[in-house]
Amino acid sequence: VRLVESGGETVKAGSSLRLVCVASESLSVGSVMGWFRQAPGKGREFVAGISWISQPIRYADSVRGRFTISRDNTHNTLYLEMTNLIPEDTAVYYCGARNPGTGPNWSAQSEYAVWGQGTRVTVSS
């Protein structure tokens, strides 16, 4: 399975963006998917995760209330709707997929079996 992200742009603070992650084939039933990001000079951090049936959903505190994760299993697609963007959201955003039955820590990068190549989001003040 390959994951391909798109939608990253350079925008001004307060803007909205939608990131899209498309899988090359259907994921295994039960696969959790997630979005991570890596800001310049920093490590990769968890942004949001979503279960196969879209509940539960988890968010990092820094994006809760501004970002919305969703998925369309019929079209092998994961989304991240980002609103009220701030300069601190500047990063390369990656989508990842976990194998079914992996542990409960959705924020652990090591538990993701597949990653995309990333899409860059830049938010100017």
PDB file of C-alpha atoms in Angstrom:
ATOM      1  CA  VAL A   1       0.000   0.000   0.000  1.00  0.00           C
ATOM      2  CA  ARG A   2       1.219   3.498  -0.842  1.00  0.00           C
ATOM      3  CA  LEU A   3      -0.120   6.707   0.674  1.00  0.00           C
ATOM      4  CA  VAL A   4      -0.007   9.995  -1.203  1.00  0.00           C
ATOM      5  CA  GLU A   5      -0.773  13.313   0.468  1.00  0.00           C
ATOM      6  CA  SER A   6      -1.777  16.534  -1.244  1.00  0.00           C
ATOM      7  CA  GLY A   7      -3.287  19.902  -0.440  1.00  0.00           C
ATOM      8  CA  GLY A   8      -0.394  21.661   1.240  1.00  0.00           C
ATOM      9  CA  GLU A   9       0.027  25.341   0.381  1.00  0.00           C
ATOM     10  CA  THR A  10       1.382  28.613   1.644  1.00  0.00           C
ATOM     11  CA  VAL A  11      -1.444  30.567   3.269  1.00  0.00           C
ATOM     12  CA  LYS A  12      -1.954  33.474   5.627  1.00  0.00           C
ATOM     13  CA  ALA A  13      -2.882  33.116   9.281  1.00  0.00           C
ATOM     14  CA  GLY A  14      -6.606  32.611   9.725  1.00  0.00           C
ATOM     15  CA  SER A  15      -6.955  30.684   6.473  1.00  0.00           C
ATOM     16  CA  SER A  16      -8.286  27.173   5.963  1.00  0.00           C
ATOM     17  CA  LEU A  17      -6.868  24.205   4.062  1.00  0.00           C
ATOM     18  CA  ARG A  18      -7.926  20.637   3.355  1.00  0.00           C
ATOM     19  CA  LEU A  19      -5.283  17.967   3.170  1.00  0.00           C
ATOM     20  CA  VAL A  20      -6.018  14.721   1.360  1.00  0.00           C
ATOM     21  CA  CYS A  21      -4.324  11.334   1.666  1.00  0.00           C
ATOM     22  CA  VAL A  22      -5.136   8.641  -0.880  1.00  0.00           C
ATOM     23  CA  ALA A  23      -4.192   5.005  -0.462  1.00  0.00           C
ATOM     24  CA  SER A  24      -3.221   2.989  -3.543  1.00  0.00           C
ATOM     25  CA  GLU A  25      -5.456   0.129  -2.455  1.00  0.00           C
ATOM     26  CA  SER A  26      -8.009  -0.694   0.177  1.00  0.00           C
ATOM     27  CA  LEU A  27      -6.666  -0.802   3.694  1.00  0.00           C
ATOM     28  CA  SER A  28      -7.332  -3.708   5.996  1.00  0.00           C
ATOM     29  CA  VAL A  29     -10.631  -3.512   7.846  1.00  0.00           C
ATOM     30  CA  GLY A  30      -9.938  -2.037  11.247  1.00  0.00           C
ATOM     31  CA  SER A  31      -6.946   0.072  10.198  1.00  0.00           C
ATOM     32  CA  VAL A  32      -6.546   3.273  12.181  1.00  0.00           C
ATOM     33  CA  MET A  33      -5.209   6.188  10.149  1.00  0.00           C
ATOM     34  CA  GLY A  34      -3.552   9.317  11.397  1.00  0.00           C
ATOM     35  CA  TRP A  35      -2.023  12.649  10.513  1.00  0.00           C
ATOM     36  CA  PHE A  36       1.342  13.728  11.888  1.00  0.00           C
ATOM     37  CA  ARG A  37       3.393  16.820  11.226  1.00  0.00           C
ATOM     38  CA  GLN A  38       7.010  17.854  11.417  1.00  0.00           C
ATOM     39  CA  ALA A  39       7.869  21.516  11.849  1.00  0.00           C
ATOM     40  CA  PRO A  40      11.278  22.860  10.798  1.00  0.00           C
ATOM     41  CA  GLY A  41      13.913  21.740  13.276  1.00  0.00           C
ATOM     42  CA  LYS A  42      11.499  19.626  15.299  1.00  0.00           C
ATOM     43  CA  GLY A  43      10.458  16.005  15.548  1.00  0.00           C
ATOM     44  CA  ARG A  44       7.355  14.495  14.009  1.00  0.00           C
ATOM     45  CA  GLU A  45       4.283  14.934  16.192  1.00  0.00           C
ATOM     46  CA  PHE A  46       0.812  13.427  16.274  1.00  0.00           C
ATOM     47  CA  VAL A  47      -1.976  15.638  14.975  1.00  0.00           C
ATOM     48  CA  ALA A  48      -5.089  13.464  14.708  1.00  0.00           C
ATOM     49  CA  GLY A  49      -6.185   9.865  14.361  1.00  0.00           C
ATOM     50  CA  ILE A  50      -9.371   8.142  13.256  1.00  0.00           C
ATOM     51  CA  SER A  51     -10.597   4.596  13.603  1.00  0.00           C
ATOM     52  CA  TRP A  52     -11.899   2.451  10.751  1.00  0.00           C
ATOM     53  CA  ILE A  53     -15.517   3.326  11.525  1.00  0.00           C
ATOM     54  CA  SER A  54     -14.655   6.986  12.204  1.00  0.00           C
ATOM     55  CA  GLN A  55     -15.258   6.677  15.938  1.00  0.00           C
ATOM     56  CA  PRO A  56     -13.312   7.204  18.078  1.00  0.00           C
ATOM     57  CA  ILE A  57     -11.333  10.192  16.838  1.00  0.00           C
ATOM     58  CA  ARG A  58      -8.398  11.725  18.692  1.00  0.00           C
ATOM     59  CA  TYR A  59      -6.716  15.101  18.364  1.00  0.00           C
ATOM     60  CA  ALA A  60      -3.612  16.746  19.706  1.00  0.00           C
ATOM     61  CA  ASP A  61      -4.466  19.539  22.117  1.00  0.00           C
ATOM     62  CA  SER A  62      -2.812  22.063  19.822  1.00  0.00           C
ATOM     63  CA  VAL A  63      -5.294  21.453  17.001  1.00  0.00           C
ATOM     64  CA  ARG A  64      -8.478  20.377  18.774  1.00  0.00           C
ATOM     65  CA  GLY A  65     -11.370  22.619  17.757  1.00  0.00           C
ATOM     66  CA  ARG A  66      -9.565  23.850  14.636  1.00  0.00           C
ATOM     67  CA  PHE A  67      -8.787  20.648  12.709  1.00  0.00           C
ATOM     68  CA  THR A  68     -11.169  17.877  11.681  1.00  0.00           C
ATOM     69  CA  ILE A  69     -10.070  14.433  10.539  1.00  0.00           C
ATOM     70  CA  SER A  70     -12.339  12.244   8.442  1.00  0.00           C
ATOM     71  CA  ARG A  71     -12.084   9.270   6.122  1.00  0.00           C
ATOM     72  CA  ASP A  72     -13.901   7.675   3.199  1.00  0.00           C
ATOM     73  CA  ASN A  73     -13.100   3.973   3.145  1.00  0.00           C
ATOM     74  CA  THR A  74     -14.990   3.484  -0.118  1.00  0.00           C
ATOM     75  CA  HIS A  75     -12.471   5.729  -1.846  1.00  0.00           C
ATOM     76  CA  ASN A  76      -9.441   4.840   0.322  1.00  0.00           C
ATOM     77  CA  THR A  77      -9.123   8.505   1.317  1.00  0.00           C
ATOM     78  CA  LEU A  78      -8.234  10.344   4.508  1.00  0.00           C
ATOM     79  CA  TYR A  79      -8.859  14.045   5.031  1.00  0.00           C
ATOM     80  CA  LEU A  80      -7.698  16.764   7.372  1.00  0.00           C
ATOM     81  CA  GLU A  81      -9.742  19.953   7.383  1.00  0.00           C
ATOM     82  CA  MET A  82      -7.689  22.741   8.947  1.00  0.00           C
ATOM     83  CA  THR A  83      -9.269  26.047   9.922  1.00  0.00           C
ATOM     84  CA  ASN A  84      -8.029  29.187  11.649  1.00  0.00           C
ATOM     85  CA  LEU A  85      -4.456  28.297  10.764  1.00  0.00           C
ATOM     86  CA  ILE A  86      -1.662  29.883  12.769  1.00  0.00           C
ATOM     87  CA  PRO A  87       2.068  30.181  11.989  1.00  0.00           C
ATOM     88  CA  GLU A  88       2.750  27.385  14.490  1.00  0.00           C
ATOM     89  CA  ASP A  89       0.907  25.006  12.157  1.00  0.00           C
ATOM     90  CA  THR A  90       3.712  25.387   9.605  1.00  0.00           C
ATOM     91  CA  ALA A  91       5.073  21.898   8.966  1.00  0.00           C
ATOM     92  CA  VAL A  92       5.239  18.985   6.599  1.00  0.00           C
ATOM     93  CA  TYR A  93       2.117  16.916   7.175  1.00  0.00           C
ATOM     94  CA  TYR A  94       2.214  13.143   6.839  1.00  0.00           C
ATOM     95  CA  CYS A  95      -0.528  10.561   6.816  1.00  0.00           C
ATOM     96  CA  GLY A  96       0.002   7.090   8.165  1.00  0.00           C
ATOM     97  CA  ALA A  97      -1.870   3.823   8.484  1.00  0.00           C
ATOM     98  CA  ARG A  98      -1.703   1.259  11.288  1.00  0.00           C
ATOM     99  CA  ASN A  99      -2.293  -2.447  10.937  1.00  0.00           C
ATOM    100  CA  PRO A 100      -5.428  -3.768  12.644  1.00  0.00           C
ATOM    101  CA  GLY A 101      -4.891  -4.875  16.208  1.00  0.00           C
ATOM    102  CA  THR A 102      -1.949  -2.562  16.839  1.00  0.00           C
ATOM    103  CA  GLY A 103      -1.754  -1.126  20.361  1.00  0.00           C
ATOM    104  CA  PRO A 104      -3.874   1.715  21.750  1.00  0.00           C
ATOM    105  CA  ASN A 105      -1.294   4.488  21.445  1.00  0.00           C
ATOM    106  CA  TRP A 106      -2.310   6.239  18.251  1.00  0.00           C
ATOM    107  CA  SER A 107       0.353   8.902  18.752  1.00  0.00           C
ATOM    108  CA  ALA A 108       3.218   6.396  18.561  1.00  0.00           C
ATOM    109  CA  GLN A 109       4.915   6.685  15.181  1.00  0.00           C
ATOM    110  CA  SER A 110       6.391   3.221  15.537  1.00  0.00           C
ATOM    111  CA  GLU A 111       2.905   1.712  15.398  1.00  0.00           C
ATOM    112  CA  TYR A 112       2.238   3.034  11.890  1.00  0.00           C
ATOM    113  CA  ALA A 113       3.073   0.549   9.153  1.00  0.00           C
ATOM    114  CA  VAL A 114       2.766   2.823   6.131  1.00  0.00           C
ATOM    115  CA  TRP A 115       3.561   6.518   5.601  1.00  0.00           C
ATOM    116  CA  GLY A 116       3.084   9.015   2.829  1.00  0.00           C
ATOM    117  CA  GLN A 117       5.803  11.320   1.531  1.00  0.00           C
ATOM    118  CA  GLY A 118       4.297  14.435   3.153  1.00  0.00           C
ATOM    119  CA  THR A 119       2.769  17.686   1.986  1.00  0.00           C
ATOM    120  CA  ARG A 120       4.081  21.080   3.093  1.00  0.00           C
ATOM    121  CA  VAL A 121       1.911  23.651   4.818  1.00  0.00           C
ATOM    122  CA  THR A 122       3.279  27.122   5.431  1.00  0.00           C
ATOM    123  CA  VAL A 123       1.286  29.678   7.402  1.00  0.00           C
ATOM    124  CA  SER A 124       2.483  33.263   7.285  1.00  0.00           C
ATOM    125  CA  SER A 125       1.560  35.863   9.878  1.00  0.00           C
TER     126      SER A 125
END
